[in-house]
Amino acid sequence: MIAHDIVIRPVITEKSMLGAVNKVYTFEVAKSANKIEIAKACEEVFGVKVAKVNTVSMRGKFRRQGRNNGGYSKSWKKAIVKLTEDSKPIEFFEGMM
């Protein structure tokens, strides 16, 4: 897998934006990617140094469609990436704060 296939999109929530101040960023990643692949992909895509990666498998939520129909949203994997102290911040998140 190439780096852009591993890091799918940033997760923009209040909690994730509070972490961006301390160089902690949250991304949706490929379900099959492990922590080492995620760290290498972030370093390649954003040009930063990764100190630590935590991952969480997010379960799909039950969603209703009308009165009797229901289904589940897709399951996905979330990665919380912490950068080193000497690393530069990710520019995408800097424009949002």
mmCIF file of C-alpha atoms in Angstrom:
data_model
loop_
_atom_site.group_PDB
_atom_site.id
_atom_site.type_symbol
_atom_site.label_atom_id
_atom_site.label_comp_id
_atom_site.label_asym_id
_atom_site.label_seq_id
_atom_site.Cartn_x
_atom_site.Cartn_y
_atom_site.Cartn_z
ATOM 1 C CA MET A 1 0.000 0.000 0.000
ATOM 2 C CA ILE A 2 1.157 3.510 -0.720
ATOM 3 C CA ALA A 3 1.058 6.246 1.913
ATOM 4 C CA HIS A 4 -2.040 7.957 0.529
ATOM 5 C CA ASP A 5 -3.964 4.670 0.713
ATOM 6 C CA ILE A 6 -3.092 4.263 4.409
ATOM 7 C CA VAL A 7 -3.988 7.772 5.644
ATOM 8 C CA ILE A 8 -7.542 8.292 4.386
ATOM 9 C CA ARG A 9 -8.657 11.567 5.992
ATOM 10 C CA PRO A 10 -8.176 13.704 9.100
ATOM 11 C CA VAL A 11 -10.763 13.469 11.862
ATOM 12 C CA ILE A 12 -12.026 16.972 12.685
ATOM 13 C CA THR A 13 -13.740 17.061 16.092
ATOM 14 C CA GLU A 14 -13.463 19.330 19.113
ATOM 15 C CA LYS A 15 -11.366 16.785 20.983
ATOM 16 C CA SER A 16 -8.993 16.158 18.084
ATOM 17 C CA MET A 17 -8.486 19.886 17.512
ATOM 18 C CA LEU A 18 -7.568 20.376 21.182
ATOM 19 C CA GLY A 19 -4.864 17.738 20.720
ATOM 20 C CA ALA A 20 -3.450 19.546 17.688
ATOM 21 C CA VAL A 21 -2.071 22.221 20.036
ATOM 22 C CA ASN A 22 0.228 19.561 21.566
ATOM 23 C CA LYS A 23 1.156 18.026 18.180
ATOM 24 C CA VAL A 24 -1.300 15.142 18.538
ATOM 25 C CA TYR A 25 -3.339 14.521 15.376
ATOM 26 C CA THR A 26 -6.180 12.109 14.569
ATOM 27 C CA PHE A 27 -6.693 10.363 11.220
ATOM 28 C CA GLU A 28 -8.962 7.758 9.685
ATOM 29 C CA VAL A 29 -6.663 5.035 8.359
ATOM 30 C CA ALA A 30 -6.964 1.790 6.408
ATOM 31 C CA LYS A 31 -8.340 -1.064 8.513
ATOM 32 C CA SER A 32 -5.480 -3.370 7.522
ATOM 33 C CA ALA A 33 -2.683 -0.897 8.385
ATOM 34 C CA ASN A 34 -0.559 -1.432 11.490
ATOM 35 C CA LYS A 35 1.143 1.190 13.670
ATOM 36 C CA ILE A 36 4.488 1.013 11.858
ATOM 37 C CA GLU A 37 2.874 1.496 8.438
ATOM 38 C CA ILE A 38 0.784 4.397 9.772
ATOM 39 C CA ALA A 39 3.870 6.128 11.216
ATOM 40 C CA LYS A 40 5.818 5.759 7.955
ATOM 41 C CA ALA A 41 2.848 6.998 5.904
ATOM 42 C CA CYS A 42 2.417 10.120 8.073
ATOM 43 C CA GLU A 43 6.131 10.880 7.845
ATOM 44 C CA GLU A 44 6.039 10.510 4.056
ATOM 45 C CA VAL A 45 2.820 12.446 3.393
ATOM 46 C CA PHE A 46 3.292 15.338 5.837
ATOM 47 C CA GLY A 47 7.096 15.441 6.207
ATOM 48 C CA VAL A 48 7.074 15.169 10.016
ATOM 49 C CA LYS A 49 8.703 12.930 12.655
ATOM 50 C CA VAL A 50 6.298 10.580 14.449
ATOM 51 C CA ALA A 51 6.982 9.680 18.091
ATOM 52 C CA LYS A 52 3.989 7.461 18.874
ATOM 53 C CA VAL A 53 0.895 5.965 17.222
ATOM 54 C CA ASN A 54 -2.232 4.699 19.001
ATOM 55 C CA THR A 55 -4.980 2.929 17.057
ATOM 56 C CA VAL A 56 -8.655 2.302 17.765
ATOM 57 C CA SER A 57 -11.046 0.143 15.734
ATOM 58 C CA MET A 58 -14.307 2.067 15.580
ATOM 59 C CA ARG A 59 -17.415 -0.088 15.367
ATOM 60 C CA GLY A 60 -20.195 0.874 12.937
ATOM 61 C CA LYS A 61 -23.250 2.446 14.550
ATOM 62 C CA PHE A 62 -26.839 1.337 14.019
ATOM 63 C CA ARG A 63 -28.691 3.817 11.796
ATOM 64 C CA ARG A 64 -32.379 3.836 10.938
ATOM 65 C CA GLN A 65 -33.752 4.419 7.460
ATOM 66 C CA GLY A 66 -37.459 5.046 7.779
ATOM 67 C CA ARG A 67 -39.806 3.199 10.074
ATOM 68 C CA ASN A 68 -38.743 -0.441 9.826
ATOM 69 C CA ASN A 69 -35.468 -0.381 7.954
ATOM 70 C CA GLY A 70 -32.195 -0.215 9.803
ATOM 71 C CA GLY A 71 -28.564 -0.912 9.096
ATOM 72 C CA TYR A 72 -25.075 -0.220 10.307
ATOM 73 C CA SER A 73 -22.669 2.478 9.217
ATOM 74 C CA LYS A 74 -19.247 1.234 8.178
ATOM 75 C CA SER A 75 -16.612 0.226 10.691
ATOM 76 C CA TRP A 76 -13.322 2.113 10.468
ATOM 77 C CA LYS A 77 -9.947 2.502 12.120
ATOM 78 C CA LYS A 78 -8.759 5.653 13.879
ATOM 79 C CA ALA A 79 -5.109 6.515 14.499
ATOM 80 C CA ILE A 80 -3.915 9.070 17.034
ATOM 81 C CA VAL A 81 -0.453 10.245 15.950
ATOM 82 C CA LYS A 82 1.893 12.083 18.331
ATOM 83 C CA LEU A 83 4.787 13.997 16.813
ATOM 84 C CA THR A 84 8.219 14.542 18.340
ATOM 85 C CA GLU A 85 9.031 17.839 20.071
ATOM 86 C CA ASP A 86 11.462 18.960 17.333
ATOM 87 C CA SER A 87 9.055 18.095 14.510
ATOM 88 C CA LYS A 88 7.190 20.813 12.630
ATOM 89 C CA PRO A 89 3.371 20.862 12.998
ATOM 90 C CA ILE A 90 1.102 19.614 10.205
ATOM 91 C CA GLU A 91 0.077 22.625 8.112
ATOM 92 C CA PHE A 92 -3.455 21.373 7.380
ATOM 93 C CA PHE A 93 -4.437 21.548 11.046
ATOM 94 C CA GLU A 94 -2.732 24.911 11.585
ATOM 95 C CA GLY A 95 -5.150 26.579 9.165
ATOM 96 C CA MET A 96 -8.160 25.248 11.096
ATOM 97 C CA MET A 97 -7.204 26.714 14.486
#
